[in-house]
Coordinates of C-alpha atoms and ligand atoms in Angstrom, one line a residue:
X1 CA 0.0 0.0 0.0
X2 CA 1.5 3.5 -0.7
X3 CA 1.6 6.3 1.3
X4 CA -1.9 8.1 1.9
X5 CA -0.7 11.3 2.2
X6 CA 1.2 14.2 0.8
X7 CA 3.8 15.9 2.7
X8 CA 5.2 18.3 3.7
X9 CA 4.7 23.8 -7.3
X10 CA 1.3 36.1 -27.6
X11 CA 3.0 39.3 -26.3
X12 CA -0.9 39.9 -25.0
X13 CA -1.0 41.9 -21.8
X14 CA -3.9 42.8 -20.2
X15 CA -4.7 46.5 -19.2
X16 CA -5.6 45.7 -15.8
X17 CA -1.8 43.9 -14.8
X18 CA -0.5 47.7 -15.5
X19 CA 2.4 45.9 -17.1
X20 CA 4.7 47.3 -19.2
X21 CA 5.5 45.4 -22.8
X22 CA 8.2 45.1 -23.4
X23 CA 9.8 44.8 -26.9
X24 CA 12.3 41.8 -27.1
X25 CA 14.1 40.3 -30.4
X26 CA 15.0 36.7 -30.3
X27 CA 17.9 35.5 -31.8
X28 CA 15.9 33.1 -33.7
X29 CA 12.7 35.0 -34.1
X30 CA 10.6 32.4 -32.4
X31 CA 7.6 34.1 -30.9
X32 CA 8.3 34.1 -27.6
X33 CA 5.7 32.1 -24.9
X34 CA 3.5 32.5 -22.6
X35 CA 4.1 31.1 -20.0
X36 CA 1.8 30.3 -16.2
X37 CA 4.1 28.7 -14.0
X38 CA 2.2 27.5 -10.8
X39 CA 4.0 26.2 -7.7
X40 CA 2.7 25.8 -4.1
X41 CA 5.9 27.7 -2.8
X42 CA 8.0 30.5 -4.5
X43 CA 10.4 32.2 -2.6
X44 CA 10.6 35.0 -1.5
X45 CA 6.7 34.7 -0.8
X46 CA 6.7 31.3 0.9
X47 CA 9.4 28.2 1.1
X48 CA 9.7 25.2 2.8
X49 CA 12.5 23.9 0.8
X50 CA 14.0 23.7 -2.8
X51 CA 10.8 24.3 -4.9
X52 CA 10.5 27.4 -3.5
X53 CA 14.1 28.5 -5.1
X54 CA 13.1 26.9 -8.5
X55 CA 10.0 28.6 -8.2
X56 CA 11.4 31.9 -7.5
X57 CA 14.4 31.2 -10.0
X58 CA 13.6 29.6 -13.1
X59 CA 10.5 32.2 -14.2
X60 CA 13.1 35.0 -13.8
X61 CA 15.7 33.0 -16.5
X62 CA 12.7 32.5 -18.3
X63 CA 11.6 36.0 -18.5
X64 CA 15.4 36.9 -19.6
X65 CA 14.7 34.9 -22.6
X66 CA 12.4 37.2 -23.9
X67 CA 9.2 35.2 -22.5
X68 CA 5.5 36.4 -20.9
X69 CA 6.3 34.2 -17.8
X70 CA 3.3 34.9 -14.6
X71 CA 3.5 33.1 -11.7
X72 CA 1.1 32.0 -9.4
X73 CA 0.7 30.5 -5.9
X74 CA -1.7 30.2 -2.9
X75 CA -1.9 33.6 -0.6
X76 CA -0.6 32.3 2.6
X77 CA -0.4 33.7 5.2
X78 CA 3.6 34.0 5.3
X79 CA 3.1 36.2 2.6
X80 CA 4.2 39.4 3.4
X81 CA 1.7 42.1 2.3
X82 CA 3.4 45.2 3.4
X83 CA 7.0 44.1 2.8
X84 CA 6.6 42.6 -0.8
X85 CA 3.9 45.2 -2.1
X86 CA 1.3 42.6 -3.0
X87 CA -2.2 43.9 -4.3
X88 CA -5.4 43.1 -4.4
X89 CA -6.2 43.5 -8.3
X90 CA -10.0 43.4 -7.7
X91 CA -10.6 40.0 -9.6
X92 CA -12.0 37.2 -8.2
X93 CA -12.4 33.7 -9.3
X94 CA -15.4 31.3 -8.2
X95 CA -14.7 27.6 -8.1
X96 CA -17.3 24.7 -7.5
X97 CA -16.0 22.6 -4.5
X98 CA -19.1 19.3 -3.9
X99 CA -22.0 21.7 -3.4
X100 CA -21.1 24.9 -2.7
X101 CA -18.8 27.8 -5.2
X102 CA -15.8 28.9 -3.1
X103 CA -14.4 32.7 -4.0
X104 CA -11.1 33.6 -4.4
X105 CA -9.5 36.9 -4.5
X106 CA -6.7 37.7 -6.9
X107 CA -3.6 40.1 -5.8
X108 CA -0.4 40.6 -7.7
X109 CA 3.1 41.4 -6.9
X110 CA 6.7 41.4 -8.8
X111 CA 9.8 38.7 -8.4
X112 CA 12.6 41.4 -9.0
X113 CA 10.7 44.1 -10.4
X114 CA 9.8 42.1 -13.2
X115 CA 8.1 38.8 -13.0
X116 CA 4.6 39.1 -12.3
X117 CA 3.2 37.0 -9.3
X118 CA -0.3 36.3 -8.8
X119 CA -1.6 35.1 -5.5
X120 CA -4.9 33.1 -4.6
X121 CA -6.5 34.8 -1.4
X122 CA -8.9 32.2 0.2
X123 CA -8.8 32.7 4.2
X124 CA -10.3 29.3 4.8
X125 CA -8.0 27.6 3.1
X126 CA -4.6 29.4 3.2
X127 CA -4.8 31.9 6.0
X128 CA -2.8 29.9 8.3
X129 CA 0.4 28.8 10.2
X130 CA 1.8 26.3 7.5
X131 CA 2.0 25.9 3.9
X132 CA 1.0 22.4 3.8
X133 CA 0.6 21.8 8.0
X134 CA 1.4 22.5 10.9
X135 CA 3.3 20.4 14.2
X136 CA 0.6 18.6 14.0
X137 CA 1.1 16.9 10.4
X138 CA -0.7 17.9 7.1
X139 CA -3.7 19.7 7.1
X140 CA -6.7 17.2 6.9
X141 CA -7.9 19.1 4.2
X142 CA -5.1 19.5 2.1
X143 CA -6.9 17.7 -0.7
X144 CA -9.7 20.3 -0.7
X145 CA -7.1 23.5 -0.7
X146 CA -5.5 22.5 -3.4
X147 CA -8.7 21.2 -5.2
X148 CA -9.6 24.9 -4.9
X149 CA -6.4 26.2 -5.8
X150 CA -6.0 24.0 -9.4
X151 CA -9.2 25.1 -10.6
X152 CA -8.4 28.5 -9.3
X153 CA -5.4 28.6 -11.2
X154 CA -7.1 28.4 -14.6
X155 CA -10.1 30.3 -14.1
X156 CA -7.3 33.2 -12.5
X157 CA -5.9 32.8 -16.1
X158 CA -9.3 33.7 -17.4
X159 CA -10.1 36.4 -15.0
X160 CA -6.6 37.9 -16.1
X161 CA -7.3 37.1 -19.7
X162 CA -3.6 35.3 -19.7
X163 CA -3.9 32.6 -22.4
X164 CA -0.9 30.6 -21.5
X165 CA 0.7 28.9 -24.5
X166 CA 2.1 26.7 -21.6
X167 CA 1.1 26.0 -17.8
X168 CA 4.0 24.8 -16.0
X169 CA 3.2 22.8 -12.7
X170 CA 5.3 21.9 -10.1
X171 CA 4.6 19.2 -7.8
X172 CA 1.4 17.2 -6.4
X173 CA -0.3 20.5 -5.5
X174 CA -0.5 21.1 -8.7
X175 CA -1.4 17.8 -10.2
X176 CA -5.3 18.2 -11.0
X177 CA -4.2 21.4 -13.4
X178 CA -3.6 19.1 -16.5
X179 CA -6.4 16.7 -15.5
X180 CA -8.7 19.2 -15.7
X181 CA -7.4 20.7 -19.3
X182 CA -8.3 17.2 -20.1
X183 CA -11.6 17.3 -19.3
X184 CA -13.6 19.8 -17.8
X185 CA -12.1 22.3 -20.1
X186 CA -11.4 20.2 -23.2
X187 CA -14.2 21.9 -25.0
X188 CA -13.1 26.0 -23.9
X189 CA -12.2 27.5 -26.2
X190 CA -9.6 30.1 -24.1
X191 CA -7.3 27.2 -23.5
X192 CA -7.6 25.2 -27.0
X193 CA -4.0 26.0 -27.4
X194 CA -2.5 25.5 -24.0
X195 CA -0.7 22.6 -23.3
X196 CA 0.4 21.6 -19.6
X197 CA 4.3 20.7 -18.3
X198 CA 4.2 18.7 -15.4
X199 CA 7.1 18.8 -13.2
X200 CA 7.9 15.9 -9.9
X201 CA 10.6 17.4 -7.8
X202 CA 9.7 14.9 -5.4
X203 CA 8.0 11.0 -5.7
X204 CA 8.1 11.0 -2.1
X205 CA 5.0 13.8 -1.7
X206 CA 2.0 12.3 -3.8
X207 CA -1.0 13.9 -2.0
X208 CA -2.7 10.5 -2.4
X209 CA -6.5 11.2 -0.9
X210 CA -9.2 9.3 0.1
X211 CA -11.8 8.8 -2.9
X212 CA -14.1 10.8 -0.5
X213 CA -12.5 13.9 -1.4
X214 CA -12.7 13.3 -5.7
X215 CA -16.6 14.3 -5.7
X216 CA -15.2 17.7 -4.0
X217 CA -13.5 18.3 -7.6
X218 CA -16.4 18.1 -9.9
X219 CA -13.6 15.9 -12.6
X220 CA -15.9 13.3 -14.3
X221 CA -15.9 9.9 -12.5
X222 CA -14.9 8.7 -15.6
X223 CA -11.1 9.8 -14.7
X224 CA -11.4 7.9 -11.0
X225 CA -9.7 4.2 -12.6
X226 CA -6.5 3.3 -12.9
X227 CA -5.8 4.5 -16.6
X228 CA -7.0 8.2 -15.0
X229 CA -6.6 9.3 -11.2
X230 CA -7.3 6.2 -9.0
X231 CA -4.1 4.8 -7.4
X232 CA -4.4 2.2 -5.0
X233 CA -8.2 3.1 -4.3
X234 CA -7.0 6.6 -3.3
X235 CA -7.3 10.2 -5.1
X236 CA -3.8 10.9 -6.5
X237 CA -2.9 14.6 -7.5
X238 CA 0.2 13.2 -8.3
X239 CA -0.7 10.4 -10.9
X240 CA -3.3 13.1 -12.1
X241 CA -0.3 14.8 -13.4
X242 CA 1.5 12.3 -14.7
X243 CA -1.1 11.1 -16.4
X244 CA -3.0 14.0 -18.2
X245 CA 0.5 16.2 -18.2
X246 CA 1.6 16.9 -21.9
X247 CA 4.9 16.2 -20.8
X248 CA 7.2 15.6 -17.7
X249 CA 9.8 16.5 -16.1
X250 CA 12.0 16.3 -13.3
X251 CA 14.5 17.9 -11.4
X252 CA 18.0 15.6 -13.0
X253 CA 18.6 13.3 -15.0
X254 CA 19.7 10.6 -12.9
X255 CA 16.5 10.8 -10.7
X256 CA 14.7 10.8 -14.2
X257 CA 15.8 7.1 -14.8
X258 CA 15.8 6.6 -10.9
X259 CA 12.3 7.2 -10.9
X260 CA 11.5 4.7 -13.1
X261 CA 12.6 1.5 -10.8
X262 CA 10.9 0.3 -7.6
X263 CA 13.3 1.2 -5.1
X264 CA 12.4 5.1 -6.3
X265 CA 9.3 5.2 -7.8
X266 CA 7.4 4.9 -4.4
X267 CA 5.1 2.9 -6.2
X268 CA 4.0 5.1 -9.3
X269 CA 7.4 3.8 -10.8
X270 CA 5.0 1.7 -13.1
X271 CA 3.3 4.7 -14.0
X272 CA 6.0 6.2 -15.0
X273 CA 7.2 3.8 -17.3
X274 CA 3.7 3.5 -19.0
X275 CA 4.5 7.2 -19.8
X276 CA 8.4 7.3 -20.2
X277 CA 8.1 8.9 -23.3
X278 CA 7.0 11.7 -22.1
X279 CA 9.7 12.4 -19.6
X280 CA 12.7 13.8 -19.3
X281 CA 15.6 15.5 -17.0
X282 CA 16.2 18.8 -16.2
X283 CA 18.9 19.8 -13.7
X284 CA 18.1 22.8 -11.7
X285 CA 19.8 25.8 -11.8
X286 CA 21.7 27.7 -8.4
X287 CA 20.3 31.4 -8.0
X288 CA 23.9 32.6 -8.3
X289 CA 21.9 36.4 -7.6
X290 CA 21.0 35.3 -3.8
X291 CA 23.7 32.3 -3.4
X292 CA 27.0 33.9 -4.1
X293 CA 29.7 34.9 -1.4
X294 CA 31.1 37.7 -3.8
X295 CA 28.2 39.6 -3.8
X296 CA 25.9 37.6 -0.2
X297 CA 24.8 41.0 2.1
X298 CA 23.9 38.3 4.8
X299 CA 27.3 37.0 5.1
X300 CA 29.9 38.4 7.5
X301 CA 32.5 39.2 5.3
X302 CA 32.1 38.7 1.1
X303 CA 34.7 36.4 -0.6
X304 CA 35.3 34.5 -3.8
X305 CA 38.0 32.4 -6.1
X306 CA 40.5 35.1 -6.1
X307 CA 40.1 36.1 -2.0
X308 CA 39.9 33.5 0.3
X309 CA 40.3 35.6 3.2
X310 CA 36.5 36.5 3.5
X311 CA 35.5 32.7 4.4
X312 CA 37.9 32.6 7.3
X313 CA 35.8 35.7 8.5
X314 CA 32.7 34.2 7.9
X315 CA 33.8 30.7 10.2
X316 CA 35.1 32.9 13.2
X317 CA 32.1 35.1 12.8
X318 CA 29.8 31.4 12.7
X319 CA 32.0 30.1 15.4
X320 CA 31.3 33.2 17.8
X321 CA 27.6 33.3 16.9
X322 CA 27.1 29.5 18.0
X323 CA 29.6 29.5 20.9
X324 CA 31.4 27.0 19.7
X325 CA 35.8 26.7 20.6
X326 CA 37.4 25.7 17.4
X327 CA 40.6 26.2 15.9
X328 CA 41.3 27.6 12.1
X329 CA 42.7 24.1 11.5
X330 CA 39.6 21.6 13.0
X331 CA 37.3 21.7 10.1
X332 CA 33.5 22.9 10.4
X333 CA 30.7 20.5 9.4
X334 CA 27.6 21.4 7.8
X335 CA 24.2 20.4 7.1
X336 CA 21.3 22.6 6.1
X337 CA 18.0 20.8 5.9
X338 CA 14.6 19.6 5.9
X339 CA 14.9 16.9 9.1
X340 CA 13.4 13.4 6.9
X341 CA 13.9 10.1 6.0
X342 CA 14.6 11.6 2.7
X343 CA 17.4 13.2 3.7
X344 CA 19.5 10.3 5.2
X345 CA 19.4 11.4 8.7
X346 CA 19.4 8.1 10.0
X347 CA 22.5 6.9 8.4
X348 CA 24.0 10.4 10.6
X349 CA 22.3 8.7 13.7
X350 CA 23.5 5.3 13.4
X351 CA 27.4 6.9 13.2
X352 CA 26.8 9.9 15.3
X353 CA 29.2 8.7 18.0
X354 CA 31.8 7.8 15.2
X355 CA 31.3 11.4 14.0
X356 CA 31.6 13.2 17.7
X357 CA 35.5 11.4 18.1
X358 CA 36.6 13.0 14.6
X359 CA 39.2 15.9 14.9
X360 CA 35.7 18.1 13.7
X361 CA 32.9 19.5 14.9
X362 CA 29.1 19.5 13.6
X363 CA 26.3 22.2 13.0
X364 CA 23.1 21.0 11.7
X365 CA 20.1 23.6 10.9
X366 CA 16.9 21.9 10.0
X367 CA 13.6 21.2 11.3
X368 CA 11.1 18.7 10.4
X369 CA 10.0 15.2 12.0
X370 CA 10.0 15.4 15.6
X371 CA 12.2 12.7 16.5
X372 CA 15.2 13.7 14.8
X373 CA 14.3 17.0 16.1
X374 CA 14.8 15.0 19.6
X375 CA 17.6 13.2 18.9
X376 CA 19.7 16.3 17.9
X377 CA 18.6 18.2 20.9
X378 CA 19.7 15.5 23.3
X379 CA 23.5 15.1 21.5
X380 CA 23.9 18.8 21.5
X381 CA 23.8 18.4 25.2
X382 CA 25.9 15.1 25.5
X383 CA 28.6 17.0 23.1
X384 CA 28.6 20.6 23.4
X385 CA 32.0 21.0 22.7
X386 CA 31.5 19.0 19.2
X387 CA 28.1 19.8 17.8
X388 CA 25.2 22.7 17.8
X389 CA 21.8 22.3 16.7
X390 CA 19.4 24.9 15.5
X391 CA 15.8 23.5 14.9
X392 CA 14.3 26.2 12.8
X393 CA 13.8 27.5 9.0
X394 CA 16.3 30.7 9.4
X395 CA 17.3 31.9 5.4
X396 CA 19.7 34.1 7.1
X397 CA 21.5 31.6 8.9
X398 CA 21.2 29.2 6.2
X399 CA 23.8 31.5 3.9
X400 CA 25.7 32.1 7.2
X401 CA 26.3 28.5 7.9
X402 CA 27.0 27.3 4.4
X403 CA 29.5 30.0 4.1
X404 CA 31.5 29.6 7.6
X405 CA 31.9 26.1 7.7
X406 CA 34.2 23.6 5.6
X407 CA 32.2 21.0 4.9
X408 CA 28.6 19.8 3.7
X409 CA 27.3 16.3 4.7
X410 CA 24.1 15.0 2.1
X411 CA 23.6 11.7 2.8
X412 CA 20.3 11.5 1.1
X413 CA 18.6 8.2 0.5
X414 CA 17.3 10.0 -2.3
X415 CA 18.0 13.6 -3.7
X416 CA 15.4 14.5 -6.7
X417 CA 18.1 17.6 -7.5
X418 CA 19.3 19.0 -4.2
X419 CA 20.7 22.2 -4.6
X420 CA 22.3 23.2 -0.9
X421 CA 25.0 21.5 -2.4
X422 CA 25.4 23.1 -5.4
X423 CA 25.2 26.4 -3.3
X424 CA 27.9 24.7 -1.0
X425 CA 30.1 24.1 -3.8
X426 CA 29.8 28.3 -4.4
X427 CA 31.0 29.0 -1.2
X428 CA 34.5 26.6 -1.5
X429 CA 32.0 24.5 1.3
X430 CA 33.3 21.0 -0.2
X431 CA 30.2 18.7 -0.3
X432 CA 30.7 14.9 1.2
X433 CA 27.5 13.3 -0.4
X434 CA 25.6 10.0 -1.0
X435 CA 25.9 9.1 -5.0
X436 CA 22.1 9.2 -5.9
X437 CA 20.1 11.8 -8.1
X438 CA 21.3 15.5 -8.7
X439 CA 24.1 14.7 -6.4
X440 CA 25.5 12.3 -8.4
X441 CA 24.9 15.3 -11.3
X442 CA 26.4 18.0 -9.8
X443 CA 29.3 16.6 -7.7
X444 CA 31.9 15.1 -9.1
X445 CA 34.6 12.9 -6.9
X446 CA 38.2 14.7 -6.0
X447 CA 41.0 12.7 -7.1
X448 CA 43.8 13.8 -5.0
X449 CA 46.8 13.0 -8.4
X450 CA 44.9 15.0 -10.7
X451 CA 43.0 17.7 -8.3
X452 CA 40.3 17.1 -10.0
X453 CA 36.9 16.8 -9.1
X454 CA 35.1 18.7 -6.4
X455 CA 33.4 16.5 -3.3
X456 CA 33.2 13.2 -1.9
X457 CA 30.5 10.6 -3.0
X458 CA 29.4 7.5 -1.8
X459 CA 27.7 4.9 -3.2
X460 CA 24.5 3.2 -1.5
X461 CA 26.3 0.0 -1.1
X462 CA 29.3 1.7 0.8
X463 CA 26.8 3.7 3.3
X464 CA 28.1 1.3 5.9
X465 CA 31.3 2.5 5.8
X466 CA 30.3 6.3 4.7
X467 CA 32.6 7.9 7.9
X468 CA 35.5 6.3 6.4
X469 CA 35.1 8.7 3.4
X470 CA 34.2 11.4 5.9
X471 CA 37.4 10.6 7.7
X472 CA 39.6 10.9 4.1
X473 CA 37.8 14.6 3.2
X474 CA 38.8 15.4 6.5
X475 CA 42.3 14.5 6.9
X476 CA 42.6 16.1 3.2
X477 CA 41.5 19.3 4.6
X478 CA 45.0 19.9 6.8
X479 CA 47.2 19.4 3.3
X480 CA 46.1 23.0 2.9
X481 CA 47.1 23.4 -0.6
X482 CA 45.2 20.5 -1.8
X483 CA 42.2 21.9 0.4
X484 CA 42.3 24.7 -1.3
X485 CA 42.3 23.7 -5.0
X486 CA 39.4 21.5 -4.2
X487 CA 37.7 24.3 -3.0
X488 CA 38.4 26.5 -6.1
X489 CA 37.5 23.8 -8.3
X490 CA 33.7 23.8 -6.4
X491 CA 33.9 27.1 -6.7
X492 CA 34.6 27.6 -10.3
X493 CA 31.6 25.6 -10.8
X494 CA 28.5 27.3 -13.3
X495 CA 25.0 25.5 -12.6
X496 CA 23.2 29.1 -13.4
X497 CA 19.8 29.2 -14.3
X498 CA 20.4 30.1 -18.2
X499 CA 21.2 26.8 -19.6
X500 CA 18.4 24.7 -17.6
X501 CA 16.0 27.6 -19.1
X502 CA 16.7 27.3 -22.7
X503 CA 16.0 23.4 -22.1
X504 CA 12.7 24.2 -20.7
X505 CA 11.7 26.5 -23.5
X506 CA 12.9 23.7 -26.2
X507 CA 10.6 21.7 -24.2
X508 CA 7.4 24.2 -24.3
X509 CA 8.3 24.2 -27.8
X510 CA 7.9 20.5 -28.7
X511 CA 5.6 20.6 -26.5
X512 CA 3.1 22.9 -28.1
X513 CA 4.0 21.4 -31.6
X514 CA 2.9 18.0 -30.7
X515 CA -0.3 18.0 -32.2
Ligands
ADP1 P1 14.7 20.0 -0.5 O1 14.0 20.8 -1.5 O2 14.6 18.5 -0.7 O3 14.5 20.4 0.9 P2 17.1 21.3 -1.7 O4 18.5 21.0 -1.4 O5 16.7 21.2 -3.1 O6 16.3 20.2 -0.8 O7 16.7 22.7 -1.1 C1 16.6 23.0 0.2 C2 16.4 24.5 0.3 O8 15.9 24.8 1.6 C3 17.8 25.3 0.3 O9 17.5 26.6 -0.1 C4 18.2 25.3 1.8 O10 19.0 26.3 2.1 C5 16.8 25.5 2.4 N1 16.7 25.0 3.8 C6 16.5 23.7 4.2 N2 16.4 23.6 5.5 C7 16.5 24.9 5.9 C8 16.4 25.5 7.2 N3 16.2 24.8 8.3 N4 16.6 26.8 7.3 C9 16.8 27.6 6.2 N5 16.8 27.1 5.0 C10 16.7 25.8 4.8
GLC2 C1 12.6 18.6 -3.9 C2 13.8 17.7 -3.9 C3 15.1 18.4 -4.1 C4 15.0 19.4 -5.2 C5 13.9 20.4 -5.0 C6 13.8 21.4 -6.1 O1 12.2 19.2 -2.7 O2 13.8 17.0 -2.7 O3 16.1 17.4 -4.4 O4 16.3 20.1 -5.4 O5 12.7 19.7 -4.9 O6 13.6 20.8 -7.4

């Protein structure tokens, strides 16, 4: 049985947007798209974790490439009114939920001035402490919320009078979107043209619901079997996607073939194959804008290839700020993450007392299930000289942390993309990581001869013995020279947004000619 729940995203401008056109010439000539991208999270308005960077990335590199990109998401209540001028544009959309029509109010802000960024207001539904749930677990009506928000999404696009060539969706949350192009709007004629891209950044999260909640989104019950929507008895958003999206994606292109086996597929991996075709890799990009120690205003002191000096700072600075003793030479320890079974945490629990006798010490910042939570609270009292734990969501401290310390540990069972490392690798923060998904994309292994590569990677087979890898990255880290061409070599790395951008718009493009 799977998991039941989800977890925890023409040049025609409307009058009423205020927006400016703007007059761009492609190199090619193509017309350039239009493009609604819809995510549950897109930072800076709300985050939990990675989508939220893509989300607030990738429409930006898209928009440099000439493109009408919008964006839209929930209006939660982490979303700042006052700080990130978001406005109520006087539209509202209705939507049919069982019996009754829901209302939802539209407002609008910019992502850097430029992007447009459209927000679903619905109190009931998104006026609250979470984006997906609270301490408690999800939200029992998470299936409902984001009933509401899919069909809100499209009837927003109508309200705006936005014909997307392409709607871009991102994640389970978004997952009835193409279903409902499919079907309830097959015949409308606004969105005869628009095909949808589906994008999984995560098989883990499938917001699988009871079959209860399908009447709730007025889809014809011809969809609920298991060519259409049904998995396992349950209501999938998720196969919803996969099923009805034009094409797929996800997030690299090792988890792209990952996906595709049992061990990976958390049970939709025969899904997948049934629709292989369809599917294909995209690596993310790093916001090099936000994640780069030559230009970071959060950071104690800014550094980059050429000047080392600055990351010294920013350790000491760390160091001071955590109250932790530590000489220049022990190295610093990092991880920066969401606290789950995703993330490998219980291959750090198993060695933990392995790790507290290194010549290092350990700094984890993460929040998330409540017994690792537990656990890293009790070992920050048993070794206080050795290891700190923050249990929080600080963005702040994030930059701070990746920049002041030496190393970062991934040992993900799975890692769709990942891209803390690929920020790591920016800040000469040498990643030690487990061989799977993005991370075995974006990190290639040092070999001391050659000082070549630019982390340490482990396969799943060698997890038992993972520390003694840990224990080679760090007795490399006193050969200083070595140390510090590994670090430049990270550092020199380009995973910018452009490249992964231009894939996605040759993907819109076959896309839209398909048929
Ligand atoms: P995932 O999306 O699976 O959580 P990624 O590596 O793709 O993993 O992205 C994680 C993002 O969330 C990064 O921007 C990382 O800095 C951030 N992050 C994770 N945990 C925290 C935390 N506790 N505080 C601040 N930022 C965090
Ligand atoms: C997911 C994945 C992570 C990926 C992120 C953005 O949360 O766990 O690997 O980087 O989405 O695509």
């Amino acid at each position: 049985m799977p998991p039941k729940q989800s977890g925890s995203s023409n040049s025609y401008i409307p009058d009423n947007t205020g927006i400016e056109s703007i007059a761009i010439t492609l190199p090619n000539m193509a017309r350039p798209l239009k493009i609604m991208f819809v995510s549950p999270e897109v930072y800076p308005f709300a985050k939990t974790g990675g989508l939220g960077d893509v989300s607030g990335a990738l429409p930006l590199a898209l928009k440099q490439q000439g493109h009408d990109v919008r964006v839209i998401l929930p209006k939660y209540r982490s979303v700042d009114e006052s700080k990130r001028s978001v406005q109520p544009m006087g539209l509202t959309v209705a939507v049919p939920i069982g019996p009754e029509v829901k209302h939802g109010e539209l407002y609008e802000a910019r992502l850097n001035r430029t992007v447009p960024v459209y927000f679903v207001d619905q109190d009931n539904y998104f006026d609250r402490e979470g984006l997906y749930g609270n301490t408690d677990g999800d939200y029992p009506d998470n299936a409902e919320r984001f009933i509401f928000f899919d069909r809100a999404v499209l009837e927003a696009c109508k309200a705006l009078d936005f014909q997307p060539d392409i709607i871009h969706c991102n994640d389970w949350p978004t997952g009835l979107i193409p279903c409902y192009l499919k079907t309830t709007f097959a015949g409308d004629p606004f969105f005869k043209t628009t095909r949808s891209v589906f994008s999984i950044h995560n098989m883990g999260y499938q917001g699988n619901f009871d079959e209860r909640y399908f009447p709730l989104a007025h889809l014809p019950w011809k969809v609920f079997t298991i060519e259409g929507i049904e998995f396992y008895g349950f209501f999938s958003f998720m196969k919803a996607g996969l099923v009805y999206g034009d094409r797929l994606t996800t997030v690299s292109k090792t988890y792209s073939k990952e996906i595709l086996t049992p061990e990976n597929g958390f049970h939709m991996d025969g899904v997948l194959r049934q629709y292989q075709k369809k599917l294909s890799g995209i690596l993310n990009g790093a916001d090099y804008v936000k994640w780069d120690p030559q230009t970071d205003s959060r950071i104690k002191t800014r550094y980059g290839p050429k000047s080392l000096k600055g990351k010294k700072e920013c350790k000491k600075s760390l160091l001071r700020k955590l109250s932790i003793k530590l000489t220049e030479e022990t190295p610093l320890i990092c991880m920066v993450t969401r606290l789950s079974q995703q993330k490998g945490i219980d291959l750090l629990i198993q060695n933990f007392v392995e790790l507290m006798v290194q010549d290092a010490a350990l700094v984890i910042l993460g929040s998330g299930e409540e017994r690792y939570e537990t656990f890293f609270m009790e070992q920050s009292e048993i070794y206080p000289k050795r290891f700190r734990y923050i249990n929080g969501f600080d963005e702040k401290l994030a930059h701070q942390i990746i920049a002041g310390s030496d190393l970062l540990l991934m040992p993900s069972l799975y890692e769709p993309c990942g891209l803390t490392q690929m920020y790591a690798l920016r800040y000469g923060t040498v990643p030690v990581v487990r061989r799977v998904g993005g991370l075995a994309d974006t990190i290639k292994a040092f070999q001391s001869g050659k000082n070549q590569g630019t982390g340490f990677l482990f396969k799943t087979s060698e997890a038992d013995d993972w520390i003694s890898l840990l224990q080679k990255a760090l007795d490399l880290f006193s050969k200083k020279k070595v140390w510090k061409s590994l670090m430049l070599n990270g550092m020199k790395q380009d995973f910018s947004w452009e490249k992964s951008a231009k894939e996605y718009v040759r993907l819109y493009r076959r896309t839209l000619k398909k048929d």
